[in-house]
Structure formats: structure tokens, C-alpha cells
Short mmCIF file of C-alpha atoms in Angstrom, two decimals:
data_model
loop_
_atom_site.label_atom_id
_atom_site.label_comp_id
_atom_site.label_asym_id
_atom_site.label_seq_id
_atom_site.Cartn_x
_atom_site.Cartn_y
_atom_site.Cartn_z
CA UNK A 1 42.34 109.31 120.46
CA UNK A 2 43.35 106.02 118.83
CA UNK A 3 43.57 102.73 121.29
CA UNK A 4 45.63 100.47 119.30
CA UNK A 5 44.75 96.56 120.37
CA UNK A 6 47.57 94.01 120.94
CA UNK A 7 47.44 90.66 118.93
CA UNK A 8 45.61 88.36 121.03
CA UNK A 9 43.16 90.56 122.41
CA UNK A 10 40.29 89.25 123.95
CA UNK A 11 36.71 90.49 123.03
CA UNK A 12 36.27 91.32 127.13
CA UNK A 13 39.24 93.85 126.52
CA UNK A 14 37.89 95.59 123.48
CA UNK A 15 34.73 95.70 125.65
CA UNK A 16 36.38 97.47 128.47
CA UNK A 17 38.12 100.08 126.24
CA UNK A 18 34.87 100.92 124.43
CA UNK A 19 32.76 101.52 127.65
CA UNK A 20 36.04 103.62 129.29
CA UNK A 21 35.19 105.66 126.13
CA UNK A 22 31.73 106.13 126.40
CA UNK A 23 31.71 106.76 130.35
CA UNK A 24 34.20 109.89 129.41
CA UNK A 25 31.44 110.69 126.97
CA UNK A 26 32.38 110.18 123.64
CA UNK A 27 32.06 107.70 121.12
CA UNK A 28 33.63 104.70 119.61
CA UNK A 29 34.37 103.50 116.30
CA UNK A 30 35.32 100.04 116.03
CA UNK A 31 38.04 98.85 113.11
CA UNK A 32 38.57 94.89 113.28
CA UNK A 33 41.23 93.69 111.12
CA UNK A 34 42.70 90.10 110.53
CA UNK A 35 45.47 90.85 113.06
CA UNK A 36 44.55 93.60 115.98
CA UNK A 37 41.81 96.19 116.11
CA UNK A 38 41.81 99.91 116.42
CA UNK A 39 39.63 101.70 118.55
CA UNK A 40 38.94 105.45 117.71
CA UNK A 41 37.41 107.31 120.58
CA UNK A 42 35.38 110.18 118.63
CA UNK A 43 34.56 113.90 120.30
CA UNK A 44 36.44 115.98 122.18
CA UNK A 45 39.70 113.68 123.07
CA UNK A 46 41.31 116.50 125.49
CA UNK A 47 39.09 115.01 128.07
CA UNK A 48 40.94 111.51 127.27
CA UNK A 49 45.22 110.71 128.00
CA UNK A 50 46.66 107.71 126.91
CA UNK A 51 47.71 106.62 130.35
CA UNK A 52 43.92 105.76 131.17
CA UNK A 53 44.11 103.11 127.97
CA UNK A 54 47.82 101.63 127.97
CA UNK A 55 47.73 99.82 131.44
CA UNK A 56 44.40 98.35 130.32
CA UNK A 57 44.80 94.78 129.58
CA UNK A 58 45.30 94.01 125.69
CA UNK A 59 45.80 97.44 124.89
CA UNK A 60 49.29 97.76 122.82
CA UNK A 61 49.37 101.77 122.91
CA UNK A 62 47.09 104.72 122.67
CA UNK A 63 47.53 108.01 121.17
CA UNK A 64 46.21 111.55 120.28
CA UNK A 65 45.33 111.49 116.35
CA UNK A 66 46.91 114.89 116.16
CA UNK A 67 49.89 116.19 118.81
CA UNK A 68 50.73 119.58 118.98
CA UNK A 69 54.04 118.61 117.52
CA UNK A 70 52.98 116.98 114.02
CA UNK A 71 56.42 117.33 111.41
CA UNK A 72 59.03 115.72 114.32
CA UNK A 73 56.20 112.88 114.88
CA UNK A 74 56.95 109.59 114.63
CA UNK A 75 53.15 109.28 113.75
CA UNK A 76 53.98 111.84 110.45
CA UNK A 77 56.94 109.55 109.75
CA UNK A 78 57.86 106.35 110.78
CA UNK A 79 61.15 105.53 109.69
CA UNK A 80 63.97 106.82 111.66
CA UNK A 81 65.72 110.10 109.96
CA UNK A 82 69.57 110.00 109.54
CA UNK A 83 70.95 113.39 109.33
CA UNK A 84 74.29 113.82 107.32
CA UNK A 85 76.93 115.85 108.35
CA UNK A 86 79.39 116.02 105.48
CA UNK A 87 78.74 112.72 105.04
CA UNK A 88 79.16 111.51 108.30
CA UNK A 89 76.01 109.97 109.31
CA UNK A 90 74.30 110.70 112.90
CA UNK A 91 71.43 108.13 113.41
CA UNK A 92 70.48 104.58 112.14
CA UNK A 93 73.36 101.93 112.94
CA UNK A 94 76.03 104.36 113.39
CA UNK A 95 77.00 105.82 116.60
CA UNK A 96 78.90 109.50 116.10
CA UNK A 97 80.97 110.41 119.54
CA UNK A 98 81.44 114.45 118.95
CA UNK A 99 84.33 115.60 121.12
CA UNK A 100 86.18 118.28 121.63
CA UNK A 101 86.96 121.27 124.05
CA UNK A 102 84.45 123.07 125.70
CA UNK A 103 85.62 126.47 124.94
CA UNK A 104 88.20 127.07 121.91
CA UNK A 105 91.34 129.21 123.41
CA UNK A 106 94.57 129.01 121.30
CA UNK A 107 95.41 127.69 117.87
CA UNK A 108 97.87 125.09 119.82
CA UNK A 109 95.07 123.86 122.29
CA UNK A 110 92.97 123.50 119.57
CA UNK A 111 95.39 121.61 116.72
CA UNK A 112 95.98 119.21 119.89
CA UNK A 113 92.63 118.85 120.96
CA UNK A 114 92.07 117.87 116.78
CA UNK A 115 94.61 115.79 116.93
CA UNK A 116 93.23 113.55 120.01
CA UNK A 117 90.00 113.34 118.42
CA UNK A 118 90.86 112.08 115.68
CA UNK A 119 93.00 109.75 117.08
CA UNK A 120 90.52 108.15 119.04
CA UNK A 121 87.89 107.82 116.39
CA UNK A 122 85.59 110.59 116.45
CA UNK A 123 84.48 111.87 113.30
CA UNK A 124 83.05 115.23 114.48
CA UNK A 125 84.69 117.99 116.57
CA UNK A 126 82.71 120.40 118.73
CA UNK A 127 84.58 123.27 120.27
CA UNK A 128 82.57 126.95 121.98
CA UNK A 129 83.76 130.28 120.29
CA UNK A 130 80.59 132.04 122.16
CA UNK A 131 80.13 130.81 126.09
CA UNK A 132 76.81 131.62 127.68
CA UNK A 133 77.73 131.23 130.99
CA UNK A 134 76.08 131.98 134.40
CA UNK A 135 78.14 134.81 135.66
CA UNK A 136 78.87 137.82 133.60
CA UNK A 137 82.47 137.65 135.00
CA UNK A 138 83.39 134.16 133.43
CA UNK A 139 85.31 133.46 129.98
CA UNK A 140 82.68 134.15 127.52
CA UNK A 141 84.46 132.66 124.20
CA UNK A 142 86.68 134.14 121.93
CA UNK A 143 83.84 135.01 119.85
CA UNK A 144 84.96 134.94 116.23
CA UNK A 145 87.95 134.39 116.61
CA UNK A 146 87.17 131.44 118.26
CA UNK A 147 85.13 130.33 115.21
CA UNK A 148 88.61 131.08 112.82
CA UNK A 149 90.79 128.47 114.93
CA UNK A 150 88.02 125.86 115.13
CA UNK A 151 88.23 126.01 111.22
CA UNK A 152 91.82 126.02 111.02
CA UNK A 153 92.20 123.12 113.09
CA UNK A 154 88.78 121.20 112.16
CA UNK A 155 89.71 121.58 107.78
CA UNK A 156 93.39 120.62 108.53
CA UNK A 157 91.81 117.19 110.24
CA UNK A 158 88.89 117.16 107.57
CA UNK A 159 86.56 116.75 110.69
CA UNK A 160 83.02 118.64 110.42
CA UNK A 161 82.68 121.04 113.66
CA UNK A 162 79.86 121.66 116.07
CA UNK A 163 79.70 124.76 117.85
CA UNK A 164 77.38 126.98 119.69
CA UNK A 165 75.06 130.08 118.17
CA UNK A 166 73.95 132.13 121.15
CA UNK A 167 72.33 134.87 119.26
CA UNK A 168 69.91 135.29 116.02
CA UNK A 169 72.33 138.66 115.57
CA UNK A 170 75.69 135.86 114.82
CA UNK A 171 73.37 133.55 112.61
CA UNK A 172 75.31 135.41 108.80
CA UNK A 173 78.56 135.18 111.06
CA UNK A 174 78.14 131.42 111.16
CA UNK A 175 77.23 130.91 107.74
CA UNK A 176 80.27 132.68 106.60
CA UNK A 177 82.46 130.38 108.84
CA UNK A 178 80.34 127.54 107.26
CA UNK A 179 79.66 126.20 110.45
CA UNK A 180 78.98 122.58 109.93
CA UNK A 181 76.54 122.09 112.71
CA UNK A 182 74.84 124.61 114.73
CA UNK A 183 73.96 123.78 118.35
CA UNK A 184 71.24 125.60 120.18
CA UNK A 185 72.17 125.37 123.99
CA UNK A 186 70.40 124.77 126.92
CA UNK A 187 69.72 128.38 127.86
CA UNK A 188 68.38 128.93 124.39
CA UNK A 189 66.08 125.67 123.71
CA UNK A 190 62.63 127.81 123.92
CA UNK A 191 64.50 131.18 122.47
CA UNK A 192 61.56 131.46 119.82
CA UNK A 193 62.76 133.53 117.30
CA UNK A 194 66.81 131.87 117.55
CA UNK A 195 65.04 128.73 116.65
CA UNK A 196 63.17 130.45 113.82
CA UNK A 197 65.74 131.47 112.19
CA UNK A 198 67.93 128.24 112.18
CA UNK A 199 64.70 126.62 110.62
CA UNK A 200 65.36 128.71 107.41
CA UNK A 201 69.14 127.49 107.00
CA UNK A 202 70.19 124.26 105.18
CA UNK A 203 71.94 123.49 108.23
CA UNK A 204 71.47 120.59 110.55
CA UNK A 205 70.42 121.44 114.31
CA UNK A 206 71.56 120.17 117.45
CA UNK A 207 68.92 120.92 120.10
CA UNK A 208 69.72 120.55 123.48
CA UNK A 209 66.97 120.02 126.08
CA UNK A 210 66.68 122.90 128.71
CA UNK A 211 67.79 122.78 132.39
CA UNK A 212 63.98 122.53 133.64
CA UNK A 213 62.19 121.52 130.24
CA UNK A 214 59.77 118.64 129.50
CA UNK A 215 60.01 116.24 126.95
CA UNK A 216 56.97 117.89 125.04
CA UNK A 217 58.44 121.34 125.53
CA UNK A 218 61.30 120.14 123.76
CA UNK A 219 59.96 118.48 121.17
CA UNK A 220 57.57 121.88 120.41
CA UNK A 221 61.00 123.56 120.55
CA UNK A 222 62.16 121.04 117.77
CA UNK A 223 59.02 121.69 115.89
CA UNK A 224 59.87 125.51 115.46
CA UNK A 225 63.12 124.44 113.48
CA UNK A 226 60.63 122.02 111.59
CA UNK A 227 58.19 124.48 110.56
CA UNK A 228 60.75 126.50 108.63
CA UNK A 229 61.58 124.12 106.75
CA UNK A 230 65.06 122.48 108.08
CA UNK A 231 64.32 118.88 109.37
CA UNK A 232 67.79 118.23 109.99
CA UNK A 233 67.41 118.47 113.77
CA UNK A 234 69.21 116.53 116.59
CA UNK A 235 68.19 115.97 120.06
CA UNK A 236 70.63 116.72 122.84
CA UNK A 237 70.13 115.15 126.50
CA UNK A 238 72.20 117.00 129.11
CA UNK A 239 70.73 116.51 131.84
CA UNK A 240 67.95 118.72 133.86
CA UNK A 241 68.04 119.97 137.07
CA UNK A 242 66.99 118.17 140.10
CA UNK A 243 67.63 118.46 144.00
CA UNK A 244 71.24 116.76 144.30
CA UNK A 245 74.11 118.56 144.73
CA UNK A 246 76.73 115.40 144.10
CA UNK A 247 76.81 115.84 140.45
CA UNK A 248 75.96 118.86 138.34
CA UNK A 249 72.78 118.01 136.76
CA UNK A 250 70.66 114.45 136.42
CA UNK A 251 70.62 112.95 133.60
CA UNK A 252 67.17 111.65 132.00
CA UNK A 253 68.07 108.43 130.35
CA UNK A 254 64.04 107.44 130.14
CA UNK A 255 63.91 110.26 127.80
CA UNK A 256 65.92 108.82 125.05
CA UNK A 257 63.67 105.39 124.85
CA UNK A 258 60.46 108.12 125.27
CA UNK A 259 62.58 110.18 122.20
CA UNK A 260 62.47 107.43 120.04
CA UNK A 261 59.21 106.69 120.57
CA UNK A 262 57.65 109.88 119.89
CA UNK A 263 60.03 111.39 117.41
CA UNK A 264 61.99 109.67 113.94
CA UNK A 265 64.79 112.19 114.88
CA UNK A 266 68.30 110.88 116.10
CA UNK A 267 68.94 111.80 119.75
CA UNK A 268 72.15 111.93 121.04
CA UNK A 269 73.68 112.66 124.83
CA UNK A 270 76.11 115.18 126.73
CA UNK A 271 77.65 113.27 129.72
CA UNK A 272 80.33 115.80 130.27
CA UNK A 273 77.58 118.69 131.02
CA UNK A 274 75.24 115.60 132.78
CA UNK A 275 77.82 114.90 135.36
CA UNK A 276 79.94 117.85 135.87
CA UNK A 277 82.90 115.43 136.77
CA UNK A 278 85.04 113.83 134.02
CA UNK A 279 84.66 110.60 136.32
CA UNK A 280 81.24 109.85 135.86
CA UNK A 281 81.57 110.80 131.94
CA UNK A 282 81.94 106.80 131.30
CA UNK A 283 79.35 105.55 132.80
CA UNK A 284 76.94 107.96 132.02
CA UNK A 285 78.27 107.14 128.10
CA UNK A 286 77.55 104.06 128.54
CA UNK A 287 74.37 104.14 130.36
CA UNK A 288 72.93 106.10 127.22
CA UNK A 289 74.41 103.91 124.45
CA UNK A 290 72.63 100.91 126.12
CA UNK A 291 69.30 103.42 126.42
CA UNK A 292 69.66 103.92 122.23
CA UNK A 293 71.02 107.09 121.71
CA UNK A 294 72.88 107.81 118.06
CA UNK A 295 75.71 109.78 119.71
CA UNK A 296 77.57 111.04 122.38
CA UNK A 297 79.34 115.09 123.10
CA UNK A 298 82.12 114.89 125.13
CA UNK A 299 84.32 117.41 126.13
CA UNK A 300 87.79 116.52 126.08
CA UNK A 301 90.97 118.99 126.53
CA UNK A 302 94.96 118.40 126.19
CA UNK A 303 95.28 119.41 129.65
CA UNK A 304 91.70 119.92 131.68
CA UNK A 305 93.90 121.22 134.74
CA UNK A 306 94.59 124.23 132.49
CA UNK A 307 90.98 124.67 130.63
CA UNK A 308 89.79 128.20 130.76
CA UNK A 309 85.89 126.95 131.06
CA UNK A 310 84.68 123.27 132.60
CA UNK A 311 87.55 121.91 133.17
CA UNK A 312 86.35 119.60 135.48
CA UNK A 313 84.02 117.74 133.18
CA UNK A 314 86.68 117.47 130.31
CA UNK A 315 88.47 114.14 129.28
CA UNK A 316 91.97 114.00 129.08
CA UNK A 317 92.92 112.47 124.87
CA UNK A 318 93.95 109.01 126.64
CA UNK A 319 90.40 109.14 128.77
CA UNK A 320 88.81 110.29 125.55
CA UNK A 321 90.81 107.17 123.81
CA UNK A 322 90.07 104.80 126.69
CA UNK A 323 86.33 105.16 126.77
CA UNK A 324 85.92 104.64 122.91
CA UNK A 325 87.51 101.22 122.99
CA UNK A 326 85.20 100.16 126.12
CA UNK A 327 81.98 101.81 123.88
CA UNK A 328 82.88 99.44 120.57
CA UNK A 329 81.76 96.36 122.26
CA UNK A 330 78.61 97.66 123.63
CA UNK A 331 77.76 99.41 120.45
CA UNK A 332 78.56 95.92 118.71
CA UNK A 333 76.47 94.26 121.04
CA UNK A 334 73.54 96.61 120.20
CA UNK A 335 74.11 95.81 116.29
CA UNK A 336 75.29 99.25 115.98
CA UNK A 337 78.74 100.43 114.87
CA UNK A 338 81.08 102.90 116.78
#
């Protein structure tokens, strides 16, 4: 454990974080330099969490010298990663809003759904050949076909897509389509061997967080993809699932400041799946712009009355257009660009 010393500390501070080391039985080693001093508590630092050090007074932060995730750590590297996306940049000043229909379901709902995208300003378009979905009995996706009018409409726009791989079996089937960006959903976030296997493609990785998991699970889950070499991953908040029935699932916008902290990867948010109701999509947006996140996903249909899956989460195109000009002047406010 490392107890990192704010500027200004006293010598009665550094005293009190030494002998808070010492009572848990292990050692100190003391680094003075010419603007804060580091404390390293030496031994067995499982017996030690950094919430007994940070609320102490003159301590700036504490941490583990080595976290079970290591290659997503800030710690491993500090400077925040953009990753590229056909050249369209997700992370550092630029805020990406990906949006698009949940579930792809005709070449015509999908050229118009393009079309609305683009129009509003979004330079990425998601869209769900494969649908994991609770009941057996619901739309599942078109499946590959699916993927074939996502392309059709996505090339035609020159917009890079985003789409859902449900199973390690339709990994070659999305490298054929040249799927720009492969999401890993909710259901699939701690699927071991999916997240393998997308570690070993040149393909960047959105990962969404789980319906029940915690920020460390999710960032070992990221560390998977890490380890096999792709480090172009994206975090995905959607929400987890709590006690209230009034919206479909609660959003954690104290994990994107915690995301940030811990990890150099962007992080971006789903409001659609957060609030279940294409009325709370705005403020939810905004609510996670102001927290820092790189991006939005928003799910947005020509006519959500007629969607075949979520159709009341989705954004009509003038919503969809709405909500972008009402983002550009908190983004600018931020010094970040929309």
C-alpha cells in the first residue's frame, strides 16, 4: 500500500499514517520529497484498504502497489487512451453520441434510422442483428442478415457501426462483416472465454457493465480483453439493478468519476437501456456528460410505436436531433466538443 501525502501536510499527519501502519502490523518506509511525501506500508497489505488512509487528514490518496487489474490501470498508464474508430475518435475532448435502433429489422427502417443519425450529428451507428433477450419467445435479431443491412445502410452513410456479438461461435461471422465495433452486452460482461477471444482481434471493445456487477468485476472483465492483447476497450454504463420499479434499471453515475479514476480507458453511457423510457433518456444524457463520460448510446427509431424490440426507450430522429443541440453547450462548457 502506498499513502500518497497532500502538499501541505503537517508532520502530526505523516505521524498518524505511520503509526495506523504499524498498529495493523507492518512497516513503513518513509520518502520525503521537496513537494509531498509517500508513505509505503511494507508486509502483507491485504490486511490494509485505502478507505482507512484517505479520510485521514493530509492524506491525498492511498492505493494497492499492485491491483488485480494491472494493463486497464491508470497506475500502468496515466494518460487517458483514445480509441479510434475509423478515425472517429472516442475519448479525450471529443464526445461520440452512438445511435441507432435497438434491433435492425428492414433495409427501409434501417436507411431511415442512418439517415436521422447522421442528420443529427452522430458519427457512429449502433444497430442489434443478434438480441439476447429475457424470454425465449421475444424477437431475437435477424441474425446475419441483420448484420448485411446494418452494412448496407452504415457504408452508404460512411458511418462506422456498433453491434452486438452474443456468442464466441459468431466471432469469424463478424470479422467477415468487418464489424467496426464489437459490443459485449450486459448478459455477457463476465462470459470468460467471449471476452477471450475478442482480446485476440484488432478490434476495439465496447464493454458494458453487468446488471448486478461491481466496478472491480468489471474492470477484471476489461482486463481479460487486455491480456490478449487488444487494449482498444470501452466502458459501457447501463445501469444495474436496484429495488425500484419506476424506471428499468438505476443508473450509476459515481461510477464514471470512479472509471476515470481507476482506469485510462474512455467510458461512455447507455441512457436508453438506464431508463427504460425515452423520457428520461435526456436527462440521464446529460447527467453523465456533466459526470465525464466520452460518449453516449442511444437508441433511436423512425417510428418507436412500431419497433419490434424496446420501443419504449427509443428516440424518435427529431428527439434524437433535439437532445444533441441541448448536449453542445454542456459539452462546450466542459471544454469538450460534441
Amino acid at each position: 500500500m502506498i499513502i500518497v501525502m497532500a502538499r501541505g501536510a503537517s508532520d502530526a499527519d505523516i505521524a498518524a499514517v505511520v503509526e495506523k501502519i504499524r498498529v495493523a502490523g507492518l512497516t513503513e518506509h518513509v520518502s520525503s520529497g521537496t513537494e509531498r511525501t509517500i508513505i509505503g506500508a511494507v508486509g502483507d497489505e491485504r490486511v490494509l484498504t485505502a478507505d482507512m488512509f484517505e479520510p485521514m487528514s493530509g492524506v491525498e490518496r492511498a492505493m494497492r502497489v499492485v491491483k488485480e487489474y494491472r494493463i486497464v490501470s491508470r497506475e500502468v498508464h496515466p494518460d487517458d487512451t483514445v480509441v479510434s474508430v475509423r478515425g472517429v475518435p472516442i475519448g479525450g475532448k471529443a464526445i461520440q453520441v452512438i445511435a441507432g435502433p435497438s434491433s435492425v429489422e428492414t433495409p427501409a427502417q434501417m436507411a431511415a434510422s442512418t439517415r436521422s443519425v447522421s442528420a443529427a450529428g452522430c458519427r457512429l451507428l449502433r444497430g442489434g442483428a443478434f438480441k439476447p433477450r429475457s424470454s425465449p419467445y421475444s424477437f431475437q435479431g435477424l441474425g446475419v442478415e441483420g448484420l448485411e443491412y446494418l452494412q448496407q445502410a452504415a457504408r452508404a452513410a460512411g458511418l462506422p457501426v456498433v453491434t452486438e456479438l452474443t456468442d464466441v461461435r459468431l466471432l469469424d461471422t463478424f470479422l467477415e462483416y468487418d464489424v467496426d465495433v464489437i459490443q459485449i452486452g450486459a448478459r455477457n460482461m463476465q462470459n470468460s472465454d467471449l471476452l477471450k477471444e475478442v482480446g485476440r482481434v484488432n478490434k476495439p471493445v465496447i464493454l458494458t457493465r453487468g446488471l448486478s456487477a461491481t466496478v472491480n468485476e468489471w474492470l477484471m472483465a476489461a482486463e481479460y480483453i487486455a491480456a490478449g492483447g487488444n487494449h482498444n476497450i470501452v466502458f459501457c454504463e447501463r445501469g444495474v439493478r436496484g429495488f425500484e420499479t419506476a424506471y428499468r434499471n438505476m443508473l450509476d453515475v459515481t461510477a464514471i468519476p470512479i472509471l476515470k479514476r481507476e482506469t485510462h480507458l474512455p467510458v461512455i453511457v447507455d441512457p436508453s437501456h438506464a431508463g427504460g423510457k425515452a423520457w428520461l433518456v435526456p436527462a440521464l444524457a446529460k447527467a453523465a456528460i456533466a459526470a465525464g463520460a466520452d460518449g453516449l448510446l442511444i437508441d433511436v427509431h423512425p417510428n418507436p410505436s412500431e419497433a419490434w424490440c424496446d420501443a419504449d426507450q427509443a428516440l424518435t430522429p427529431s428527439e434524437l436531433a433535439t437532445l444533441m443541440r441541448e448536449l453542445a453547450p454542456l459539452a462546450e462548457a466542459l471544454g469538450r466538443t460534441l
